[in-house]
CSV table of C-alpha atoms in Angstrom, one decimal:
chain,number,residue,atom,x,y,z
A,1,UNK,CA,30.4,1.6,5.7
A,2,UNK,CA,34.3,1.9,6.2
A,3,UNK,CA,34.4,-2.4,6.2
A,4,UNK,CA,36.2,-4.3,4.0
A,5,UNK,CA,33.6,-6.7,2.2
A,6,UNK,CA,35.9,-10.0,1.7
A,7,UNK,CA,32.4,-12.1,1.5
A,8,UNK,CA,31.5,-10.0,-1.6
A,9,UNK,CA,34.4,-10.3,-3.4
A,10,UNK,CA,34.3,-14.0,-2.9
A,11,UNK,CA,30.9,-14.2,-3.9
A,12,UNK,CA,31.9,-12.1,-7.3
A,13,UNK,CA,34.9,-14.6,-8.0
A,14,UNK,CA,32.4,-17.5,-7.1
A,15,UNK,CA,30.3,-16.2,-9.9
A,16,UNK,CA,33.2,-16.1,-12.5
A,17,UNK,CA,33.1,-12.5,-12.6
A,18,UNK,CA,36.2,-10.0,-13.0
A,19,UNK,CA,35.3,-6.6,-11.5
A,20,UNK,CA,35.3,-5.6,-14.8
A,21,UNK,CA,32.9,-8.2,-16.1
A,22,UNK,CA,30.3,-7.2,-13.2
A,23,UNK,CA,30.3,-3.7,-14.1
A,24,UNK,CA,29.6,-4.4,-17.8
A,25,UNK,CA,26.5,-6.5,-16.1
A,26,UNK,CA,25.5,-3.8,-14.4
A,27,UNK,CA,26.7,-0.8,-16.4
A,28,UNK,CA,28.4,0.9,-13.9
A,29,UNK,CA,32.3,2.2,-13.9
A,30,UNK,CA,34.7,-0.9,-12.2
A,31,UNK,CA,36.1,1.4,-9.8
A,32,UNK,CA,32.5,1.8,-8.4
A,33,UNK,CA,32.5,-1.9,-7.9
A,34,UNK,CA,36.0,-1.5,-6.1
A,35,UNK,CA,34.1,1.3,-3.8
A,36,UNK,CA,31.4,-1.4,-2.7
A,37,UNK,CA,34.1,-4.4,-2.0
A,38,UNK,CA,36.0,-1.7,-0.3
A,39,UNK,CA,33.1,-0.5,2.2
A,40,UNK,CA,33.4,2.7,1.1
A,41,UNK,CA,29.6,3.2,-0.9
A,42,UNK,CA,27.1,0.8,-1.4
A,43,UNK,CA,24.8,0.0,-4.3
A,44,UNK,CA,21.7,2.2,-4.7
A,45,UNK,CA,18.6,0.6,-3.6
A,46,UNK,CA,17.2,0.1,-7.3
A,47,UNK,CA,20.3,-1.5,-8.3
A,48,UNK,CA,20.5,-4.6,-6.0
A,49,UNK,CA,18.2,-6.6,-7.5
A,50,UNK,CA,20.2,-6.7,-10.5
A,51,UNK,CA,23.8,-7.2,-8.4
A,52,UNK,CA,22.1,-9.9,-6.4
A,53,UNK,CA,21.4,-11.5,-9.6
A,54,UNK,CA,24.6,-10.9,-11.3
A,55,UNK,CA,26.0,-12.8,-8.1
A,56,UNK,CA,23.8,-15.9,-7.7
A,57,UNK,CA,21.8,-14.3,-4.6
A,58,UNK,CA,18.7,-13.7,-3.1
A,59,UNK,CA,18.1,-10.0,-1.9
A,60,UNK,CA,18.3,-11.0,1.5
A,61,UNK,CA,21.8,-12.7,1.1
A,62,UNK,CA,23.2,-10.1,-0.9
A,63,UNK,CA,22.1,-7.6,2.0
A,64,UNK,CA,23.8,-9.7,5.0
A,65,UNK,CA,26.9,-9.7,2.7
A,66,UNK,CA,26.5,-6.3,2.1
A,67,UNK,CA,26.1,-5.5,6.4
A,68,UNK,CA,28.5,-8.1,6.8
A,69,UNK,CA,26.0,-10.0,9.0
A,70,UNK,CA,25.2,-13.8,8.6
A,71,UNK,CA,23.6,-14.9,6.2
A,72,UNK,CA,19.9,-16.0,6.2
A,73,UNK,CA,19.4,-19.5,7.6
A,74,UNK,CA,18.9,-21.9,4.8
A,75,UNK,CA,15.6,-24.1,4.7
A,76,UNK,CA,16.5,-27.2,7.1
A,77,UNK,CA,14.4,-29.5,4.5
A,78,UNK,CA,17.1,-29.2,2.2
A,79,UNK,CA,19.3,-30.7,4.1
A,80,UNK,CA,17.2,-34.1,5.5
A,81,UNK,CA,17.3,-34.9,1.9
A,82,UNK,CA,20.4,-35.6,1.6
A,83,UNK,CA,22.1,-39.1,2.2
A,84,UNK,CA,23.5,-39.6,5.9
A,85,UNK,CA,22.3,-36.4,7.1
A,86,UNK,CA,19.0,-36.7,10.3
A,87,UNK,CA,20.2,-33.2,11.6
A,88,UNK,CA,22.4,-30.1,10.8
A,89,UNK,CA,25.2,-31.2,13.0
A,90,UNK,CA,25.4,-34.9,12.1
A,91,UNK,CA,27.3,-37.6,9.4
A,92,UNK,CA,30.1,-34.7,9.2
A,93,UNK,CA,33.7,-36.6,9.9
A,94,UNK,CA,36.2,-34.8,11.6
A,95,UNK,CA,38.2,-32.9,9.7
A,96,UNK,CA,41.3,-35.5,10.2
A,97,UNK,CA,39.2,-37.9,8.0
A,98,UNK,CA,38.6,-35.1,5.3
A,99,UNK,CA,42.4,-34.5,5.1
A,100,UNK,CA,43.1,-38.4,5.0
A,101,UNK,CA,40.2,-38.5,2.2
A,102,UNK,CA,41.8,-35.2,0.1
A,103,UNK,CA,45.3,-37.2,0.0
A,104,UNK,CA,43.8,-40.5,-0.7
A,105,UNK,CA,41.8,-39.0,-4.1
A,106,UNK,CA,44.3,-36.5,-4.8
A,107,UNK,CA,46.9,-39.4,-5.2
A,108,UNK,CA,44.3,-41.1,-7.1
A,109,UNK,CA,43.6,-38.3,-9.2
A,110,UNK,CA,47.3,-38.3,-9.7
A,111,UNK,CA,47.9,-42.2,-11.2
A,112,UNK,CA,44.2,-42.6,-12.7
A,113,UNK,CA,43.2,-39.3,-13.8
A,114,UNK,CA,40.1,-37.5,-13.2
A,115,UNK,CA,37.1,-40.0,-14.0
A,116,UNK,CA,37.9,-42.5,-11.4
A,117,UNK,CA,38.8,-40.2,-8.5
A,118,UNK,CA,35.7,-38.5,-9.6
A,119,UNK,CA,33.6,-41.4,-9.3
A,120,UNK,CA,35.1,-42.3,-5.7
A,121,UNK,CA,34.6,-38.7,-4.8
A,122,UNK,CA,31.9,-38.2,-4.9
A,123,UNK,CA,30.6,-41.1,-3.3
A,124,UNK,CA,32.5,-40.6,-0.4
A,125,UNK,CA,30.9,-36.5,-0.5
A,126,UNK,CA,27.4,-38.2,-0.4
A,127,UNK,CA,28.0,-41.1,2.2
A,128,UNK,CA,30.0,-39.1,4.8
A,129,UNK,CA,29.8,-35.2,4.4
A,130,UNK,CA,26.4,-34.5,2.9
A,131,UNK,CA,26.1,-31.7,5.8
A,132,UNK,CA,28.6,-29.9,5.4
A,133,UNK,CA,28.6,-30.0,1.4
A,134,UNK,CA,24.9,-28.9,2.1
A,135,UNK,CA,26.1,-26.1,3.9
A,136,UNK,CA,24.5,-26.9,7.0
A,137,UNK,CA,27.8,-26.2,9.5
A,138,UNK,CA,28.4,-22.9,10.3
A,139,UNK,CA,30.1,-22.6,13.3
A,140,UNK,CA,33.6,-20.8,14.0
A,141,UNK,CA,34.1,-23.6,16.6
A,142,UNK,CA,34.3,-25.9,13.0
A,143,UNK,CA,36.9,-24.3,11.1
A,144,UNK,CA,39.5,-26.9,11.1
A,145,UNK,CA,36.4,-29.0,9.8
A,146,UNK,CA,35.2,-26.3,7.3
A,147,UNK,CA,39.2,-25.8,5.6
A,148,UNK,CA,39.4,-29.5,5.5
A,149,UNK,CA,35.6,-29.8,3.6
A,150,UNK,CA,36.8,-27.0,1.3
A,151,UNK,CA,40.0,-28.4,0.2
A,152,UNK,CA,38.1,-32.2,-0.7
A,153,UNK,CA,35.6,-29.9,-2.6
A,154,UNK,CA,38.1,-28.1,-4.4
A,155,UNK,CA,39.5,-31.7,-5.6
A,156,UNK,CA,35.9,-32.5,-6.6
A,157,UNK,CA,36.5,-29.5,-9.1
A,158,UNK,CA,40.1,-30.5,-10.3
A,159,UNK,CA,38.2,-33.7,-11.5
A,160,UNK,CA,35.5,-32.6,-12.8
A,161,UNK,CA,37.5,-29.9,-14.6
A,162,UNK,CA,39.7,-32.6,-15.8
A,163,UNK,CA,37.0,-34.7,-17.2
A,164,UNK,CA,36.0,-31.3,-18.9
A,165,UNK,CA,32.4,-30.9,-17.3
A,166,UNK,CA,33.3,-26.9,-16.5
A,167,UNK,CA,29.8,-26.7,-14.9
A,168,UNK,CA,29.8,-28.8,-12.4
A,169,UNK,CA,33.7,-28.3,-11.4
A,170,UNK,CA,32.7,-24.5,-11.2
A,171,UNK,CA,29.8,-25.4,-8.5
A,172,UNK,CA,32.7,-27.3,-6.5
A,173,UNK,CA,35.0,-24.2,-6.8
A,174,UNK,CA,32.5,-21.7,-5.8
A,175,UNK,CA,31.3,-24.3,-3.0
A,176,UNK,CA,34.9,-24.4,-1.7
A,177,UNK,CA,35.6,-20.6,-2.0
A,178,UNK,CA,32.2,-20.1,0.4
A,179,UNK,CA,34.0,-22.7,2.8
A,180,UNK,CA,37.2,-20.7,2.7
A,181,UNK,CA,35.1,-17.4,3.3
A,182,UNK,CA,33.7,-19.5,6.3
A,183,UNK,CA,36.8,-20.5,7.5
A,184,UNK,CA,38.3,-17.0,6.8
A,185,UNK,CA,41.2,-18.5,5.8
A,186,UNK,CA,42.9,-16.1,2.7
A,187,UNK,CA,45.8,-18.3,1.3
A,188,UNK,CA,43.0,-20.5,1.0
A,189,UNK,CA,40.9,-19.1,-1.1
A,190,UNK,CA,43.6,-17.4,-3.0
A,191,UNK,CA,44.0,-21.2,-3.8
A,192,UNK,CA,40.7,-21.4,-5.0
A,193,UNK,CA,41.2,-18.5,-7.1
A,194,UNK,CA,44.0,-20.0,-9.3
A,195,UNK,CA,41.6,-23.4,-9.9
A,196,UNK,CA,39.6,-21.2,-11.7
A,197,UNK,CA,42.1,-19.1,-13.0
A,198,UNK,CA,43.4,-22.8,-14.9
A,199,UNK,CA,39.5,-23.2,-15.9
A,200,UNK,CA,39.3,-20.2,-17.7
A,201,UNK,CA,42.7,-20.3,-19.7
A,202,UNK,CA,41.0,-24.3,-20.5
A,203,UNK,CA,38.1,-22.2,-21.9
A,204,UNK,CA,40.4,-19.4,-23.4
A,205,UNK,CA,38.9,-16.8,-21.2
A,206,UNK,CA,42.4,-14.9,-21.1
A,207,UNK,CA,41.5,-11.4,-20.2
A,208,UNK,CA,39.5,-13.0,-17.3
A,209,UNK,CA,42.2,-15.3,-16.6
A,210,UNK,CA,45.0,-12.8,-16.6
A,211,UNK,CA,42.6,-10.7,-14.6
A,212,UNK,CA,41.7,-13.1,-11.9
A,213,UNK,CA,45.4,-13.7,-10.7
A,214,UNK,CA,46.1,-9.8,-9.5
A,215,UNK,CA,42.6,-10.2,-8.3
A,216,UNK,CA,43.9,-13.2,-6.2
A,217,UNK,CA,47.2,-12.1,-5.5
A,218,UNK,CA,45.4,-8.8,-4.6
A,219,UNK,CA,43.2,-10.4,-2.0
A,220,UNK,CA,45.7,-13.0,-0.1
A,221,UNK,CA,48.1,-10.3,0.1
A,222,UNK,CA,51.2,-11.2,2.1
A,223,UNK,CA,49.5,-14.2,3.3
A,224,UNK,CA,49.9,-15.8,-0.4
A,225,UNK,CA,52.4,-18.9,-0.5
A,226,UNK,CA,55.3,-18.2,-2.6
A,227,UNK,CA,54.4,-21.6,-4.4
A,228,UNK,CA,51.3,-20.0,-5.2
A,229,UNK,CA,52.1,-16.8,-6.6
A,230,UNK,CA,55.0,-18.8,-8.6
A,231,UNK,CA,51.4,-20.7,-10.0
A,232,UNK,CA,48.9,-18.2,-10.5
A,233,UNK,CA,52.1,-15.5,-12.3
A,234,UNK,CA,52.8,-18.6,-14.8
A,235,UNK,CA,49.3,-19.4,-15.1
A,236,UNK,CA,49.2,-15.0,-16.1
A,237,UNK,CA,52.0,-15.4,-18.4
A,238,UNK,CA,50.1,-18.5,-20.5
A,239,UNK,CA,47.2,-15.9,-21.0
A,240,UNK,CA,48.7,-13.0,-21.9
A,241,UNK,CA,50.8,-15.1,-24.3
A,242,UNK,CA,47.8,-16.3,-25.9
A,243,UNK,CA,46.6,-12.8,-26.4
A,244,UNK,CA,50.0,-12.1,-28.0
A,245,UNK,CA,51.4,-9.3,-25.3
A,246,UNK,CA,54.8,-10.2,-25.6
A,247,UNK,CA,56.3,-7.5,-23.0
A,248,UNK,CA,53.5,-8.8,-20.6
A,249,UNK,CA,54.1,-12.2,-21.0
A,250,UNK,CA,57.5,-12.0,-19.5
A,251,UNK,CA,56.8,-9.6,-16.7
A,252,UNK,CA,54.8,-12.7,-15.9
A,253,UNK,CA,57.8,-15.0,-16.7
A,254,UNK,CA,60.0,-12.8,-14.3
A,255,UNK,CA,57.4,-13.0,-11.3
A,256,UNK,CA,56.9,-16.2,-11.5
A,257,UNK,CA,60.8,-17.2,-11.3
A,258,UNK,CA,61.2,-14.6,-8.9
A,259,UNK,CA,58.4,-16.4,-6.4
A,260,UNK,CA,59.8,-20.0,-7.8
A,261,UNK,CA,63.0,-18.9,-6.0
A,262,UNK,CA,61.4,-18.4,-2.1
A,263,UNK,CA,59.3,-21.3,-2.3
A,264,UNK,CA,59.9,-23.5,0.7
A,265,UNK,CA,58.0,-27.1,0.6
A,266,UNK,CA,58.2,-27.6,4.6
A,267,UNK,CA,56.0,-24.4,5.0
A,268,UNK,CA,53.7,-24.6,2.3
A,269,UNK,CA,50.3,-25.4,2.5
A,270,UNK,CA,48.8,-29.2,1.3
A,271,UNK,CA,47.1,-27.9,-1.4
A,272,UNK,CA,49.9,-26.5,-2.5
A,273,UNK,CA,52.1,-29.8,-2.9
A,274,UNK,CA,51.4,-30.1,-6.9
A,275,UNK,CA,53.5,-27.2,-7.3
A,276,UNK,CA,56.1,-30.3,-7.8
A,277,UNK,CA,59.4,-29.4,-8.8
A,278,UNK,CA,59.6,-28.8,-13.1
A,279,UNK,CA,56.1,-27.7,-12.9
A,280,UNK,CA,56.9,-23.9,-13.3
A,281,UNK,CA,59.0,-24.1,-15.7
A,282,UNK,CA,56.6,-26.7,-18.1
A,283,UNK,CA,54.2,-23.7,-18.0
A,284,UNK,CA,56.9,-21.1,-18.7
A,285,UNK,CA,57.7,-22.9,-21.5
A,286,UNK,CA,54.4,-23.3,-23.1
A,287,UNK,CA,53.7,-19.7,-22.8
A,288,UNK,CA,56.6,-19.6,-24.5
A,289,UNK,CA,55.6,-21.9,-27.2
A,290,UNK,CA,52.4,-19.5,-27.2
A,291,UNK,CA,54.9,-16.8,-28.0
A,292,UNK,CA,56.4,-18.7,-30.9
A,293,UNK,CA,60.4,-18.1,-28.6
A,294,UNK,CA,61.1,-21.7,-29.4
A,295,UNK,CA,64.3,-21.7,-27.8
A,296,UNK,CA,64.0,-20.7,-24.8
A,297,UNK,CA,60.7,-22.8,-24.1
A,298,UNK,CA,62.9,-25.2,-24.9
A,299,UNK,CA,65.0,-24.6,-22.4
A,300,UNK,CA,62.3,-24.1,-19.8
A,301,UNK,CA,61.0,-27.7,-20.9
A,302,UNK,CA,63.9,-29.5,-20.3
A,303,UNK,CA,64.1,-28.5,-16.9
A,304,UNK,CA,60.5,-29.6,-16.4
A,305,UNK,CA,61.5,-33.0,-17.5
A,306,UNK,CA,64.5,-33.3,-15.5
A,307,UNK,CA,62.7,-32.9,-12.5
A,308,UNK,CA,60.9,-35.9,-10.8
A,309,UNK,CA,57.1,-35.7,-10.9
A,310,UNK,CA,54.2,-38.0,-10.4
A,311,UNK,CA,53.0,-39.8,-13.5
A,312,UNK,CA,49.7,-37.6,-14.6
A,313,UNK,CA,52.7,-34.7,-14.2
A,314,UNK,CA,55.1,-36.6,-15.8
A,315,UNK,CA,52.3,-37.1,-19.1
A,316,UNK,CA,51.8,-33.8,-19.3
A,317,UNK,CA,55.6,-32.6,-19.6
A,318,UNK,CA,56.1,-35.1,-22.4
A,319,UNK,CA,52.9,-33.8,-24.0
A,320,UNK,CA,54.6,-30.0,-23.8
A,321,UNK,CA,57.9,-31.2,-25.2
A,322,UNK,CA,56.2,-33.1,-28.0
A,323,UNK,CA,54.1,-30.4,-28.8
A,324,UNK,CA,57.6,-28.5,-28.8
A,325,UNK,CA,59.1,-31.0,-31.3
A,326,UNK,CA,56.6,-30.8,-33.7
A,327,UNK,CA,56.7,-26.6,-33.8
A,328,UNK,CA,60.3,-27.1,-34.1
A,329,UNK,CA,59.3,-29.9,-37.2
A,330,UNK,CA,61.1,-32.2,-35.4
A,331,UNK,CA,58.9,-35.0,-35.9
A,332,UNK,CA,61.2,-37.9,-35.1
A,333,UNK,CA,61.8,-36.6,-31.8
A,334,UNK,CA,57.9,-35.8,-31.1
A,335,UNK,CA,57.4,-39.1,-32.4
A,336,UNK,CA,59.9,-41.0,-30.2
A,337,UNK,CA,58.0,-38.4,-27.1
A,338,UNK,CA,54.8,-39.2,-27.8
A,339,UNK,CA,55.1,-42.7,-27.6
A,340,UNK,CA,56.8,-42.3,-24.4
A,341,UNK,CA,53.9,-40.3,-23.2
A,342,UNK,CA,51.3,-43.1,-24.1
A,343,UNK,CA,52.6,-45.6,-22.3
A,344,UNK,CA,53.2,-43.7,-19.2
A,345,UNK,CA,49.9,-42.7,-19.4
A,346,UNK,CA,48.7,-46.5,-19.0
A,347,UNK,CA,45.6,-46.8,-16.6
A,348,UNK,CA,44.8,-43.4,-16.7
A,349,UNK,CA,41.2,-41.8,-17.2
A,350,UNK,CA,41.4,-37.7,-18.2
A,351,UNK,CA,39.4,-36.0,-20.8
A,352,UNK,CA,42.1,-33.5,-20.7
A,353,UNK,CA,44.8,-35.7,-21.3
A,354,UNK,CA,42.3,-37.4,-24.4
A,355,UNK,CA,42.2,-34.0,-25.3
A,356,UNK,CA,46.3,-33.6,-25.4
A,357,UNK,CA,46.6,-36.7,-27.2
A,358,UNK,CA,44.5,-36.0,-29.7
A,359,UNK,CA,46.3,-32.9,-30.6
A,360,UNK,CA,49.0,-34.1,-31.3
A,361,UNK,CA,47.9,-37.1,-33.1
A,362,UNK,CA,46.3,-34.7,-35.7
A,363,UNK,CA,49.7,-32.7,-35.2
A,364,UNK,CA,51.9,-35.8,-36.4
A,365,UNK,CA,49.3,-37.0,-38.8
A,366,UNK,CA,49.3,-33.6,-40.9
A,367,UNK,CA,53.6,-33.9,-40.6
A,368,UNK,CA,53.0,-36.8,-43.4
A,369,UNK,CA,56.2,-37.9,-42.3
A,370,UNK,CA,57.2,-41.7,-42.3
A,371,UNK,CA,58.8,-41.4,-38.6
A,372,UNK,CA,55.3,-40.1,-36.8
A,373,UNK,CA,53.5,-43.5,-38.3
A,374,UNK,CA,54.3,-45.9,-35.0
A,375,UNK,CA,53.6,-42.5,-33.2
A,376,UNK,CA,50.2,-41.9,-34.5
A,377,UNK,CA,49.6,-45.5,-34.6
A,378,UNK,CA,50.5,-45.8,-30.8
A,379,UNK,CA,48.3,-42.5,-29.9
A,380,UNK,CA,45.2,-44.1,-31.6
A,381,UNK,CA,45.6,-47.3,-29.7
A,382,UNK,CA,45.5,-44.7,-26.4
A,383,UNK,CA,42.5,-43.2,-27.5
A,384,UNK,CA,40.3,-45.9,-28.0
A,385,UNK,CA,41.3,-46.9,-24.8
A,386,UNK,CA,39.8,-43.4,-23.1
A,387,UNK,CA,36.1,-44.0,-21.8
A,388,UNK,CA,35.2,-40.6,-23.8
């Protein structure tokens, strides 16, 4: 005892699981599961069934998480089933390929949207990295390889999230937080963290969300990007918004601008590099919106759209201000933004964008007002257009 257990905190946040949450599970106090992520006690021997379930592992796992050893070898059959892979240590690229792969379907991601770069994605996961997406490569001498593998997974996720299959994007997050555990790489998995942190405001998990970001911040510590923390605090404020803590919400706000102000593109990390200028400030504003302080999420999304952005950014900012308009009942404006927003969103493939569109179809339908008509008109044409 008297070790930090990092892999046992990843393995809760793998789960989805707040400290909180697990010791509801489990019906214990949370501080006691803050005492066993510490080192400082460990879970009586009638209990660990249960946490090893609560987690997603065997006994045996859970105990070399729990000693901090490695983990049990996994069953080598598993792997020879999978495409390209005749050993443990072959049809894994180098992890210069893997970082020329992320950038190639994160730029896809970017102008298509979620399905395609999903779609191609995958494919290349099953032709070229079936090892180590197996889980086959262990080997400090492979960490460059095992960051690189956990940032293309993590992507998988965004997709998958953004085609709104949650299940399978939270495999690819947990998959890529064990990679970052492997790779023992902190700001990396604090990355990680604030995927999921998105997912669960998507599924209006707010006290989880809001939770999850100290819970990150927590665990990166002063390792954490200041792009990051700028994320995961606007990402806080958006969740306590929608559970209507008003003094909260804007300790967020203040965080978030406060980390906006340090962040430095040159020294960030890659994954970092959608923090794109404007993007803070779009979700400022619709936590503001959240909030019902009109004017000064109006202010915030202004600034958004000022900024330049790549076009599935740019979308989403017009969706925001629209949304803005029509709160406001300024439906010729949301009208005139809407339609803007449909035709930059041209060739794109998102069920979260569908999802944004349709909003505020319905939004501008109900306004009954002759202006929204071309608007509405223009939407539907859009959504027909979606392969949902």
């Amino acid at each position: 005892m008297g070790h930090k257990r990092t892999r046992l905190a990843q393995q809760r946040k793998a789960a989805g699981l707040s400290q909180e949450r697990l010791a509801e599970i489990l019906g214990v106090d949370r501080s006691t599961i803050g005492r066993w992520e510490a080192g400082d006690t460990d879970p009586q021997p009638w209990l660990r069934p249960r946490v090893a379930a609560a987690l997603d592992l065997s006994t045996d796992e859970l105990r070399a998480v729990l000693d901090g050893t490695p983990a049990p070898p996994e069953d080598p059959q598993v792997h020879d089933s999978l495409p390209g892979s005749t050993s443990s240590r072959l049809g894994a690229p180098e992890a210069h390929v893997l970082l020329d792969a992320r950038r190639h379907y994160e730029r896809m991601y970017r102008n298509s949207g979620g399905l395609p770069a999903k779609v191609q994605l995958e494919r290349f996961l099953s032709e070229h990295a079936a090892p180590l997406l197996a889980g086959s490569i262990r080997d400090s001498r492979n960490r460059d390889a095992l960051r690189a593998m956990g940032s293309l997974v993590a992507l998988a996720g965004i997709c998958s999230y953004d085609c709104e299959q949650y299940g399978a994007a939270q495999w690819y997050f947990r998959r890529a937080l064990q990679f970052a555990d492997d790779a023992e790489d902190l700001p990396f998995g604090a990355y990680i963290d604030a995927l999921m942190v998105n997912q669960a405001l998507a599924l209006r998990d707010f006290r989880q969300a809001a939770d999850h970001v100290e819970e990150a911040i927590g665990y990166a510590g002063r390792q954490i990007s200041p792009a990051l923390e700028a994320d995961l605090r606007a990402m806080q404020a958006n969740a306590y918004a929608a559970m209507g803590e008003r003094q909260l919400t804007y300790v967020s706000i203040t965080h978030s601008e406060s980390a906006a102000q340090r962040i430095r593109t040159s020294e960030e990390p890659p994954e970092t590099g959608y923090v794109q200028p404007g993007l803070i400030e779009a979700k400022l504003g619709e936590a503001l919106i959240s909030l019902g302080d009109l004017r000064p999420a109006f202010a915030y999304a202004r600034k958004a759209l000022e900024s330049e952005d790549h076009p599935r950014g740019r979308v989403n900012r017009l969706a925001s201000m629209a949304t803005l308009e029509l709160k406001s009942n300024e439906i010729e404006h949301a009208a005139a933004i809407s339609i803007e927003m449909a035709q930059c969103a041209e060739g794109m493939e998102s069920r979260r964008l569908h999802s944004r569109f349709r909003e505020l179809r319905i939004g501008l339908s109900n306004s009954r007002a002759a202006a929204a008509s071309d608007a509405v008109a223009r939407l539907d044409r859009s959504l027909n257009l979606f392969a949902w």
